[in-house]
Amino acid sequence: GAVVSQHPSRVICKSGTSVKIECRSLDFQATTMFWYRQFPKKSLMLMATSNEGSKATYEQGVEKDKFLINHASLTLSTLTVTSAHPEDSSFYICSANRPGVEAFFGQGTRLTVV
Amino acid sequence: GQNIDQPTEMTATEGAIVQINCTYQTSGFNGLFWYQQHAGEAPTFLSYNVLDGLEEKGRFSSFLSRSKGYSYLLLKELQMKDSASYLCALLLASDYKLSFGAGTTVTVRA
């Protein structure tokens, strides 16, 4: 079964609104989670590293005020796309590493901004 | 960067074998992963190499040569459901982040 759960799987929102995506580790504690973005037929691009109890670390070129990350507990990280625009439409995926094991990915969230 | 290179596309026949190569340039990594991703879905773990050599898991095998900066994923007895994108990824030693290649789209034909 899934060890990392991501919700929602699909969301359509109006331009200018904000959307929150949740990522939960189901049977382990994750002090670090990762958020990726994927465009059609492209690879996963790391957006940011979510750190429990501290600020997220953003990759170069990713606007931290646009993509708000909160890692309030050892099993939950959230990504909020603020003031969404059509160019933010993409597939967003989170992952978490169970200690000593490979990364597990959430199911992904297909965001469409209209 | 890690300069992870994979072929863009490959086509093979059902029941055949396909080998997907991955080359990279990096100063250090803990291991090399292979993931399978079907369209519209998240990646799923296939294989992981830390040391040089071959790791076999059923129909899938992965090989790593650190000295040559090279890995491959071998898919045997291809099935239609194996049509997907296959991602090579390095677990970086510096920060434990995964760095992905662009992926190889494999199409299995009857």
Short mmCIF file of N, CA and C in Angstrom, two decimals, chain B residues 1-106:
data_model
loop_
_atom_site.label_atom_id
_atom_site.label_comp_id
_atom_site.label_asym_id
_atom_site.label_seq_id
_atom_site.Cartn_x
_atom_site.Cartn_y
_atom_site.Cartn_z
N GLY B 1 26.17 20.70 -12.13
CA GLY B 1 25.06 19.79 -12.17
C GLY B 1 25.52 18.37 -12.32
N GLN B 2 24.55 17.48 -12.40
CA GLN B 2 24.86 16.07 -12.47
C GLN B 2 24.91 15.55 -13.91
N ASN B 3 24.34 16.31 -14.88
CA ASN B 3 24.36 15.91 -16.28
C ASN B 3 23.97 14.46 -16.45
N ILE B 4 22.78 14.14 -16.09
CA ILE B 4 22.27 12.78 -16.20
C ILE B 4 21.62 12.64 -17.57
N ASP B 5 22.13 11.70 -18.37
CA ASP B 5 21.66 11.53 -19.73
C ASP B 5 21.04 10.17 -19.94
N GLN B 6 19.88 10.17 -20.58
CA GLN B 6 19.19 8.95 -20.96
C GLN B 6 18.63 9.14 -22.36
N PRO B 7 18.45 8.04 -23.10
CA PRO B 7 17.79 8.20 -24.41
C PRO B 7 16.35 8.67 -24.20
N THR B 8 15.83 9.39 -25.14
CA THR B 8 14.49 9.95 -25.00
C THR B 8 13.41 8.90 -25.16
N GLU B 9 13.58 8.06 -26.17
CA GLU B 9 12.55 7.08 -26.47
C GLU B 9 13.18 5.75 -26.91
N MET B 10 12.46 4.66 -26.62
CA MET B 10 12.85 3.34 -27.10
C MET B 10 11.58 2.56 -27.39
N THR B 11 11.67 1.72 -28.40
CA THR B 11 10.53 0.87 -28.76
C THR B 11 11.01 -0.58 -28.81
N ALA B 12 10.19 -1.47 -28.29
CA ALA B 12 10.55 -2.88 -28.29
C ALA B 12 9.29 -3.72 -28.44
N THR B 13 9.52 -4.99 -28.74
CA THR B 13 8.40 -5.91 -28.96
C THR B 13 8.07 -6.69 -27.70
N GLU B 14 6.82 -7.00 -27.52
CA GLU B 14 6.38 -7.80 -26.38
C GLU B 14 7.19 -9.09 -26.30
N GLY B 15 7.68 -9.41 -25.11
CA GLY B 15 8.47 -10.61 -24.91
C GLY B 15 9.97 -10.41 -25.09
N ALA B 16 10.35 -9.29 -25.64
CA ALA B 16 11.77 -9.01 -25.89
C ALA B 16 12.45 -8.42 -24.64
N ILE B 17 13.71 -8.04 -24.84
CA ILE B 17 14.51 -7.42 -23.78
C ILE B 17 14.88 -6.00 -24.23
N VAL B 18 14.85 -5.07 -23.30
CA VAL B 18 15.29 -3.72 -23.63
C VAL B 18 16.25 -3.24 -22.54
N GLN B 19 17.29 -2.54 -22.96
CA GLN B 19 18.28 -2.00 -22.03
C GLN B 19 18.27 -0.48 -22.13
N ILE B 20 18.04 0.17 -21.03
CA ILE B 20 18.00 1.64 -20.98
C ILE B 20 19.28 2.11 -20.29
N ASN B 21 20.07 2.87 -21.01
CA ASN B 21 21.34 3.36 -20.48
C ASN B 21 21.18 4.72 -19.81
N CYS B 22 22.02 4.95 -18.82
CA CYS B 22 22.03 6.21 -18.11
C CYS B 22 23.48 6.57 -17.82
N THR B 23 23.92 7.71 -18.30
CA THR B 23 25.27 8.18 -17.99
C THR B 23 25.16 9.47 -17.18
N TYR B 24 26.17 9.72 -16.37
CA TYR B 24 26.10 10.88 -15.48
C TYR B 24 27.49 11.43 -15.21
N GLN B 25 27.51 12.66 -14.75
CA GLN B 25 28.74 13.30 -14.31
C GLN B 25 28.43 13.97 -12.99
N THR B 26 29.01 13.47 -11.93
CA THR B 26 28.75 14.06 -10.63
C THR B 26 29.96 13.86 -9.72
N SER B 27 30.08 14.74 -8.75
CA SER B 27 31.22 14.66 -7.83
C SER B 27 31.01 13.63 -6.74
N GLY B 28 29.77 13.26 -6.49
CA GLY B 28 29.55 12.25 -5.47
C GLY B 28 28.08 11.93 -5.29
N PHE B 29 27.79 10.67 -5.16
CA PHE B 29 26.42 10.27 -4.92
C PHE B 29 26.41 9.02 -4.08
N ASN B 30 25.32 8.83 -3.34
CA ASN B 30 25.20 7.68 -2.47
C ASN B 30 24.67 6.45 -3.20
N GLY B 31 23.85 6.67 -4.18
CA GLY B 31 23.28 5.55 -4.90
C GLY B 31 22.56 6.01 -6.14
N LEU B 32 22.25 5.07 -7.01
CA LEU B 32 21.53 5.37 -8.26
C LEU B 32 20.22 4.60 -8.27
N PHE B 33 19.15 5.33 -8.51
CA PHE B 33 17.80 4.74 -8.51
C PHE B 33 17.25 4.65 -9.93
N TRP B 34 16.37 3.69 -10.12
CA TRP B 34 15.54 3.62 -11.31
C TRP B 34 14.08 3.62 -10.88
N TYR B 35 13.30 4.48 -11.52
CA TYR B 35 11.88 4.57 -11.25
C TYR B 35 11.10 4.37 -12.54
N GLN B 36 9.89 3.83 -12.39
CA GLN B 36 8.97 3.71 -13.51
C GLN B 36 7.84 4.71 -13.31
N GLN B 37 7.45 5.39 -14.37
CA GLN B 37 6.36 6.34 -14.26
C GLN B 37 5.41 6.18 -15.44
N HIS B 38 4.18 5.80 -15.13
CA HIS B 38 3.15 5.79 -16.16
C HIS B 38 2.57 7.18 -16.29
N ALA B 39 2.05 7.47 -17.46
CA ALA B 39 1.55 8.81 -17.77
C ALA B 39 0.51 9.25 -16.74
N GLY B 40 0.70 10.43 -16.19
CA GLY B 40 -0.25 10.97 -15.25
C GLY B 40 -0.16 10.42 -13.84
N GLU B 41 0.83 9.57 -13.60
CA GLU B 41 0.99 8.98 -12.28
C GLU B 41 2.34 9.34 -11.68
N ALA B 42 2.48 9.12 -10.39
CA ALA B 42 3.75 9.38 -9.73
C ALA B 42 4.74 8.25 -10.01
N PRO B 43 6.02 8.49 -9.88
CA PRO B 43 7.02 7.44 -10.09
C PRO B 43 6.92 6.34 -9.04
N THR B 44 7.23 5.12 -9.44
CA THR B 44 7.30 4.01 -8.51
C THR B 44 8.70 3.41 -8.56
N PHE B 45 9.19 3.00 -7.42
CA PHE B 45 10.54 2.51 -7.28
C PHE B 45 10.72 1.17 -8.00
N LEU B 46 11.84 1.04 -8.72
CA LEU B 46 12.17 -0.22 -9.38
C LEU B 46 13.42 -0.85 -8.79
N SER B 47 14.49 -0.05 -8.71
CA SER B 47 15.77 -0.64 -8.35
C SER B 47 16.71 0.42 -7.81
N TYR B 48 17.70 -0.03 -7.06
CA TYR B 48 18.65 0.87 -6.42
C TYR B 48 20.03 0.21 -6.39
N ASN B 49 21.05 0.92 -6.87
CA ASN B 49 22.43 0.42 -6.84
C ASN B 49 23.29 1.35 -6.00
N VAL B 50 24.00 0.76 -5.07
CA VAL B 50 24.99 1.51 -4.29
C VAL B 50 26.40 1.15 -4.75
N LEU B 51 26.66 -0.14 -4.84
CA LEU B 51 27.97 -0.63 -5.27
C LEU B 51 27.92 -1.00 -6.75
N ASP B 52 29.10 -1.11 -7.34
CA ASP B 52 29.18 -1.55 -8.72
C ASP B 52 28.62 -2.96 -8.84
N GLY B 53 28.00 -3.21 -9.97
CA GLY B 53 27.51 -4.56 -10.21
C GLY B 53 26.07 -4.58 -10.59
N LEU B 54 25.54 -5.78 -10.62
CA LEU B 54 24.19 -6.02 -11.10
C LEU B 54 23.25 -6.33 -9.94
N GLU B 55 22.11 -5.66 -9.93
CA GLU B 55 21.04 -5.95 -8.97
C GLU B 55 19.86 -6.51 -9.75
N GLU B 56 19.43 -7.71 -9.37
CA GLU B 56 18.34 -8.34 -10.10
C GLU B 56 17.09 -8.42 -9.25
N LYS B 57 15.95 -8.00 -9.83
CA LYS B 57 14.66 -8.06 -9.14
C LYS B 57 13.62 -8.52 -10.15
N GLY B 58 13.46 -9.83 -10.24
CA GLY B 58 12.47 -10.36 -11.16
C GLY B 58 12.83 -10.07 -12.60
N ARG B 59 11.91 -9.45 -13.33
CA ARG B 59 12.16 -9.16 -14.74
C ARG B 59 13.06 -7.95 -14.93
N PHE B 60 13.27 -7.19 -13.85
CA PHE B 60 14.07 -5.97 -13.96
C PHE B 60 15.43 -6.16 -13.30
N SER B 61 16.47 -5.67 -13.95
CA SER B 61 17.82 -5.69 -13.39
C SER B 61 18.43 -4.33 -13.62
N SER B 62 19.29 -3.93 -12.71
CA SER B 62 20.00 -2.67 -12.91
C SER B 62 21.48 -2.87 -12.62
N PHE B 63 22.28 -2.17 -13.39
CA PHE B 63 23.73 -2.30 -13.31
C PHE B 63 24.35 -0.94 -13.08
N LEU B 64 25.43 -0.91 -12.30
CA LEU B 64 26.13 0.34 -12.04
C LEU B 64 27.62 0.14 -12.17
N SER B 65 28.28 1.10 -12.84
CA SER B 65 29.73 1.17 -12.86
C SER B 65 30.11 2.60 -12.49
N ARG B 66 30.58 2.80 -11.27
CA ARG B 66 30.93 4.16 -10.83
C ARG B 66 32.13 4.69 -11.59
N SER B 67 33.08 3.83 -11.89
CA SER B 67 34.28 4.29 -12.58
C SER B 67 33.95 4.78 -13.99
N LYS B 68 32.94 4.21 -14.59
CA LYS B 68 32.56 4.62 -15.94
C LYS B 68 31.43 5.63 -15.96
N GLY B 69 30.87 5.95 -14.81
CA GLY B 69 29.75 6.90 -14.77
C GLY B 69 28.57 6.41 -15.57
N TYR B 70 28.21 5.16 -15.35
CA TYR B 70 27.27 4.49 -16.25
C TYR B 70 26.38 3.52 -15.48
N SER B 71 25.13 3.50 -15.87
CA SER B 71 24.19 2.54 -15.32
C SER B 71 23.25 2.11 -16.44
N TYR B 72 22.66 0.96 -16.29
CA TYR B 72 21.57 0.58 -17.19
C TYR B 72 20.49 -0.16 -16.44
N LEU B 73 19.30 -0.07 -16.99
CA LEU B 73 18.15 -0.83 -16.50
C LEU B 73 17.78 -1.82 -17.59
N LEU B 74 17.68 -3.07 -17.21
CA LEU B 74 17.37 -4.13 -18.17
C LEU B 74 15.96 -4.64 -17.88
N LEU B 75 15.12 -4.60 -18.88
CA LEU B 75 13.75 -5.11 -18.74
C LEU B 75 13.62 -6.36 -19.61
N LYS B 76 13.31 -7.48 -18.98
CA LYS B 76 13.20 -8.75 -19.70
C LYS B 76 11.74 -9.13 -19.88
N GLU B 77 11.51 -10.01 -20.84
CA GLU B 77 10.15 -10.54 -21.07
C GLU B 77 9.12 -9.42 -21.07
N LEU B 78 9.36 -8.45 -21.93
CA LEU B 78 8.54 -7.24 -21.93
C LEU B 78 7.05 -7.56 -22.05
N GLN B 79 6.27 -6.79 -21.29
CA GLN B 79 4.82 -6.88 -21.34
C GLN B 79 4.27 -5.52 -21.73
N MET B 80 3.05 -5.54 -22.23
CA MET B 80 2.45 -4.28 -22.68
C MET B 80 2.41 -3.26 -21.54
N LYS B 81 2.18 -3.74 -20.33
CA LYS B 81 2.08 -2.83 -19.19
C LYS B 81 3.41 -2.17 -18.84
N ASP B 82 4.50 -2.65 -19.46
CA ASP B 82 5.81 -2.03 -19.20
C ASP B 82 5.99 -0.74 -19.99
N SER B 83 5.05 -0.43 -20.88
CA SER B 83 5.11 0.84 -21.60
C SER B 83 4.97 1.98 -20.59
N ALA B 84 6.03 2.77 -20.46
CA ALA B 84 6.06 3.81 -19.43
C ALA B 84 7.33 4.62 -19.63
N SER B 85 7.50 5.61 -18.78
CA SER B 85 8.74 6.36 -18.75
C SER B 85 9.60 5.80 -17.62
N TYR B 86 10.90 5.67 -17.88
CA TYR B 86 11.83 5.13 -16.89
C TYR B 86 12.84 6.21 -16.54
N LEU B 87 12.91 6.51 -15.26
CA LEU B 87 13.73 7.62 -14.78
C LEU B 87 14.94 7.12 -14.03
N CYS B 88 16.08 7.63 -14.41
CA CYS B 88 17.33 7.38 -13.70
C CYS B 88 17.53 8.54 -12.73
N ALA B 89 17.91 8.26 -11.50
CA ALA B 89 18.06 9.33 -10.52
C ALA B 89 19.24 9.05 -9.60
N LEU B 90 19.96 10.10 -9.26
CA LEU B 90 21.09 9.99 -8.34
C LEU B 90 20.70 10.55 -6.98
N LEU B 91 21.04 9.83 -5.92
CA LEU B 91 20.87 10.34 -4.56
C LEU B 91 22.17 11.04 -4.20
N LEU B 92 22.13 12.35 -4.16
CA LEU B 92 23.34 13.13 -3.99
C LEU B 92 23.90 13.00 -2.59
N ALA B 93 25.21 12.90 -2.50
CA ALA B 93 25.86 12.72 -1.21
C ALA B 93 25.82 13.99 -0.37
N SER B 94 25.78 15.12 -1.05
CA SER B 94 25.88 16.39 -0.34
C SER B 94 24.65 16.70 0.49
N ASP B 95 23.47 16.38 -0.05
CA ASP B 95 22.25 16.80 0.62
C ASP B 95 21.11 15.79 0.57
N TYR B 96 21.39 14.58 0.11
CA TYR B 96 20.40 13.51 0.03
C TYR B 96 19.22 13.86 -0.86
N LYS B 97 19.43 14.75 -1.80
CA LYS B 97 18.37 15.06 -2.75
C LYS B 97 18.49 14.11 -3.93
N LEU B 98 17.35 13.83 -4.56
CA LEU B 98 17.34 13.03 -5.77
C LEU B 98 17.41 13.95 -6.99
N SER B 99 18.34 13.66 -7.87
CA SER B 99 18.46 14.40 -9.12
C SER B 99 18.08 13.46 -10.25
N PHE B 100 17.08 13.86 -11.02
CA PHE B 100 16.51 12.98 -12.03
C PHE B 100 17.03 13.27 -13.44
N GLY B 101 17.17 12.22 -14.22
CA GLY B 101 17.34 12.37 -15.64
C GLY B 101 16.00 12.70 -16.27
N ALA B 102 16.00 12.99 -17.55
CA ALA B 102 14.78 13.41 -18.24
C ALA B 102 13.81 12.26 -18.47
N GLY B 103 14.31 11.03 -18.32
CA GLY B 103 13.44 9.88 -18.50
C GLY B 103 13.48 9.31 -19.90
N THR B 104 13.26 8.02 -20.01
CA THR B 104 13.20 7.32 -21.29
C THR B 104 11.81 6.72 -21.45
N THR B 105 11.13 7.11 -22.50
CA THR B 105 9.80 6.56 -22.77
C THR B 105 9.95 5.27 -23.55
N VAL B 106 9.50 4.19 -22.94
CA VAL B 106 9.55 2.87 -23.59
C VAL B 106 8.16 2.52 -24.08
#
